[in-house]
Coordinates of C-alpha atoms in Angstrom, one line a residue:
M254 CA 80.1 145.4 39.0
K255 CA 79.1 141.8 39.0
L256 CA 75.7 141.0 40.7
Y257 CA 75.0 137.7 42.7
S258 CA 71.6 136.4 43.1
F259 CA 70.5 133.6 45.2
S260 CA 67.5 131.5 44.3
W261 CA 65.4 130.0 47.0
F262 CA 66.8 126.5 46.1
S263 CA 70.3 128.1 47.1
L264 CA 69.0 129.3 50.3
L265 CA 67.2 126.1 51.2
A266 CA 70.8 124.5 50.3
L267 CA 72.4 126.8 52.5
A268 CA 70.1 126.3 55.2
N269 CA 70.2 122.5 55.3
L270 CA 74.1 122.6 55.1
S271 CA 73.8 124.8 58.3
L272 CA 71.5 122.1 59.8
Q273 CA 74.0 119.3 58.7
V274 CA 76.9 121.1 60.6
L275 CA 74.7 121.6 63.7
S276 CA 73.9 118.0 63.5
A277 CA 77.5 117.0 63.2
S278 CA 78.7 119.0 66.1
Q279 CA 76.5 116.7 68.3
D280 CA 77.9 113.6 67.0
F281 CA 79.9 111.6 69.7
D282 CA 82.1 108.6 70.1
F283 CA 80.9 107.1 73.3
F284 CA 79.4 107.8 76.8
Y285 CA 81.2 107.9 80.1
F286 CA 78.7 106.3 82.8
V287 CA 79.7 107.8 85.9
Q288 CA 78.7 106.7 89.6
Q289 CA 79.7 108.5 92.7
W290 CA 80.2 107.4 96.3
P291 CA 78.2 109.7 98.7
G292 CA 80.5 108.9 101.6
S293 CA 83.4 110.6 99.5
Y294 CA 81.0 113.3 98.3
C295 CA 80.1 114.3 102.0
D296 CA 83.4 113.7 103.6
S297 CA 84.9 116.6 102.1
K298 CA 85.4 120.2 103.0
Q299 CA 82.4 121.3 101.0
S300 CA 80.2 118.8 102.8
C301 CA 76.8 117.8 101.4
C302 CA 73.2 118.2 102.1
Y303 CA 70.8 115.2 101.9
P304 CA 68.0 115.7 99.6
T305 CA 64.3 116.7 100.8
T306 CA 63.4 113.0 100.6
G307 CA 65.9 112.1 103.1
K308 CA 69.3 110.4 103.4
P309 CA 70.1 108.5 100.4
A310 CA 71.0 104.6 100.6
A311 CA 74.6 103.5 101.1
D312 CA 75.0 102.9 97.6
F313 CA 76.9 104.3 94.6
G314 CA 74.6 107.0 92.9
I315 CA 74.6 108.0 89.5
H316 CA 76.3 111.1 88.4
G317 CA 75.6 111.0 84.8
L318 CA 75.9 109.6 81.1
W319 CA 78.1 111.7 79.3
P320 CA 78.7 111.9 75.6
N321 CA 82.4 112.0 74.8
Y322 CA 85.1 112.1 72.2
K323 CA 88.0 110.0 71.5
D324 CA 90.4 112.7 71.9
G325 CA 89.1 113.2 75.6
S326 CA 87.1 116.3 74.6
Y327 CA 83.2 116.3 75.1
P328 CA 80.3 118.3 73.6
S329 CA 78.1 120.2 76.0
N330 CA 74.8 122.2 76.1
C331 CA 74.2 121.0 72.6
D332 CA 70.3 122.2 72.3
P333 CA 69.0 125.2 74.2
N334 CA 65.7 124.5 72.4
N335 CA 65.0 121.2 74.2
P336 CA 65.1 122.1 77.9
F337 CA 64.5 119.6 80.7
D338 CA 61.0 118.9 81.3
Q339 CA 59.8 117.3 84.4
S340 CA 56.9 115.9 82.9
E341 CA 58.7 113.8 80.5
I342 CA 60.2 111.7 83.3
S343 CA 57.3 111.8 85.8
D344 CA 57.1 108.0 85.8
L345 CA 60.7 107.8 86.9
T346 CA 60.8 110.0 89.5
S347 CA 60.8 107.7 92.5
S348 CA 63.5 105.6 90.9
L349 CA 65.8 108.9 90.1
Q350 CA 65.3 110.1 93.5
K351 CA 66.7 106.5 94.9
N352 CA 69.3 105.9 92.3
W353 CA 70.3 109.4 91.2
P354 CA 70.2 111.5 94.3
T355 CA 71.4 115.0 94.7
L356 CA 73.9 115.8 97.6
A357 CA 74.4 119.6 96.8
C358 CA 73.5 122.2 99.2
P359 CA 71.0 123.5 99.6
S360 CA 68.9 120.3 100.0
G361 CA 66.7 119.8 97.0
S362 CA 64.4 117.1 95.1
G363 CA 66.8 116.2 92.7
L364 CA 65.2 118.2 89.8
K365 CA 68.0 120.7 89.4
F366 CA 70.4 118.1 89.3
W367 CA 68.5 116.0 86.7
E368 CA 67.8 119.3 84.6
H369 CA 71.8 120.0 84.7
E370 CA 72.6 116.7 83.6
W371 CA 69.9 116.6 80.7
E372 CA 70.8 120.0 79.4
K373 CA 74.7 119.9 79.6
H374 CA 75.1 116.0 78.7
G375 CA 71.7 114.7 77.5
T376 CA 71.0 117.0 74.8
C377 CA 74.3 116.1 73.1
S378 CA 73.0 112.5 72.5
E379 CA 69.4 113.3 71.6
S380 CA 69.9 112.1 68.2
V381 CA 70.1 108.4 70.1
L382 CA 67.9 109.3 73.0
D383 CA 65.0 111.5 74.0
Q384 CA 64.7 112.8 77.2
H385 CA 62.8 110.0 78.9
A386 CA 65.1 107.3 77.2
Y387 CA 68.1 109.0 78.4
F388 CA 67.1 108.9 81.8
Q389 CA 65.4 105.5 81.7
T390 CA 68.7 104.0 79.7
T391 CA 71.0 105.8 82.8
L392 CA 68.7 103.7 85.2
N393 CA 69.2 100.4 83.4
L394 CA 72.9 100.8 83.3
K395 CA 73.0 101.4 87.2
R396 CA 71.0 98.4 87.5
K397 CA 73.2 96.3 85.2
V398 CA 76.5 97.4 87.1
N399 CA 76.0 96.9 90.8
L400 CA 79.4 98.6 91.6
L401 CA 79.1 98.3 95.6
Q402 CA 78.4 94.3 95.5
V403 CA 81.4 94.1 93.1
L404 CA 83.6 95.6 95.4
K405 CA 82.2 93.9 98.7
S406 CA 82.5 90.5 97.0
A407 CA 86.2 91.4 96.6
G408 CA 86.7 92.3 100.3
I409 CA 86.6 95.9 99.6
Q410 CA 84.2 97.5 102.2
P411 CA 83.0 101.1 102.7
N412 CA 84.2 101.0 106.5
G413 CA 86.8 103.8 106.2
D414 CA 89.9 101.6 105.6
L415 CA 92.5 102.2 102.9
Y416 CA 92.7 100.0 100.0
S417 CA 95.0 99.7 96.8
I418 CA 93.5 101.6 93.9
E419 CA 95.0 98.6 91.8
N420 CA 92.9 96.4 93.8
I421 CA 89.8 98.4 93.4
K422 CA 90.3 98.4 89.6
E423 CA 91.0 94.7 89.5
A424 CA 88.0 94.0 91.4
I425 CA 85.9 95.9 88.9
Q426 CA 87.4 94.3 86.1
N427 CA 87.0 90.9 87.2
G428 CA 83.3 91.6 88.4
I429 CA 82.0 93.6 85.3
G430 CA 84.3 92.5 82.6
Y431 CA 85.7 96.2 81.8
S432 CA 88.1 98.5 82.9
A433 CA 87.0 101.5 85.0
W434 CA 88.9 104.7 85.6
I435 CA 88.6 106.0 89.4
E436 CA 88.4 109.6 90.3
C437 CA 89.4 110.5 94.1
N438 CA 88.7 113.4 96.0
V439 CA 90.1 114.3 99.3
D440 CA 88.4 114.2 102.9
S441 CA 88.6 117.1 105.4
S442 CA 92.1 115.8 106.5
G443 CA 93.5 115.7 103.0
N444 CA 93.4 111.9 102.4
S445 CA 92.7 110.4 98.9
Q446 CA 89.3 108.6 98.8
L447 CA 87.3 106.8 96.3
Y448 CA 84.8 109.2 95.0
Q449 CA 83.7 108.4 91.2
V450 CA 83.9 105.3 88.9
Y451 CA 83.8 105.8 85.3
L452 CA 82.9 103.1 82.8
C453 CA 82.5 103.3 78.9
V454 CA 79.2 102.8 77.0
D455 CA 78.9 102.5 73.3
T456 CA 76.8 105.3 71.3
S457 CA 73.6 103.1 71.6
A458 CA 74.1 103.2 75.4
S459 CA 73.3 99.7 75.3
N460 CA 76.5 98.0 75.8
L461 CA 79.6 98.4 78.0
I462 CA 82.8 98.8 76.1
E463 CA 86.5 99.3 76.9
C464 CA 87.2 103.1 77.2
P465 CA 88.8 104.7 74.4
V466 CA 90.2 107.2 76.6
F467 CA 90.5 108.0 80.4
P468 CA 90.0 111.3 81.9
N469 CA 93.0 113.1 83.5
G470 CA 93.7 113.2 87.1
K471 CA 95.6 110.7 89.9
C472 CA 94.9 109.0 93.0
A473 CA 97.0 107.9 95.8
S474 CA 98.2 104.2 95.4
Q475 CA 96.3 103.7 98.7
I476 CA 92.9 105.3 99.1
E477 CA 90.0 105.4 101.7
F478 CA 86.7 104.0 101.0
P479 CA 84.5 105.9 103.6
S480 CA 81.5 104.9 105.2
F481 CA 78.3 106.5 104.5

């Protein structure tokens, strides 16, 4: 019978290989930067609850910054050993409440929303962005991309009217310089409405890029842009 022996060097090499595999599993190709229209979130069968800080501004709010792969799949919950820590972002709280508000029920401060976004998505980009940088960078992207102003400048107002989805995409392309993907939901009457806008960002989270791939899903050719 042949016996196999492992030296400490062999064991360390195996441990290092395991760490490399774990690290490789957290690589990604680009980010989706996703903003949502609160009027559409609230004008649905599930309805909404305003945060404990009060009704958010009538503006697009951040949903998240999501690492993604070019094949359309995405990593998630990459590091259970790096949980959300409120103290890491204490200096950003007021800006997060304004630009990244929760609309889920029951009413909350936003902490559960931000915790979910960090632990599901943020941990998968921790090789690039630590917890504070993840939220700070996403807020910076929001300041860089003023979707509501871009749409209003093209005559697309959140007034409950119907607009061509092609006109919405064209307005964003002309105003921002990059193609966007539009996600729709339906209101309580079943009408298709502008819900979320996806833009793509490079792996440094610094620059907008053309999306390598868009999510799946369809909107009607004419969609509502509800008031809030």
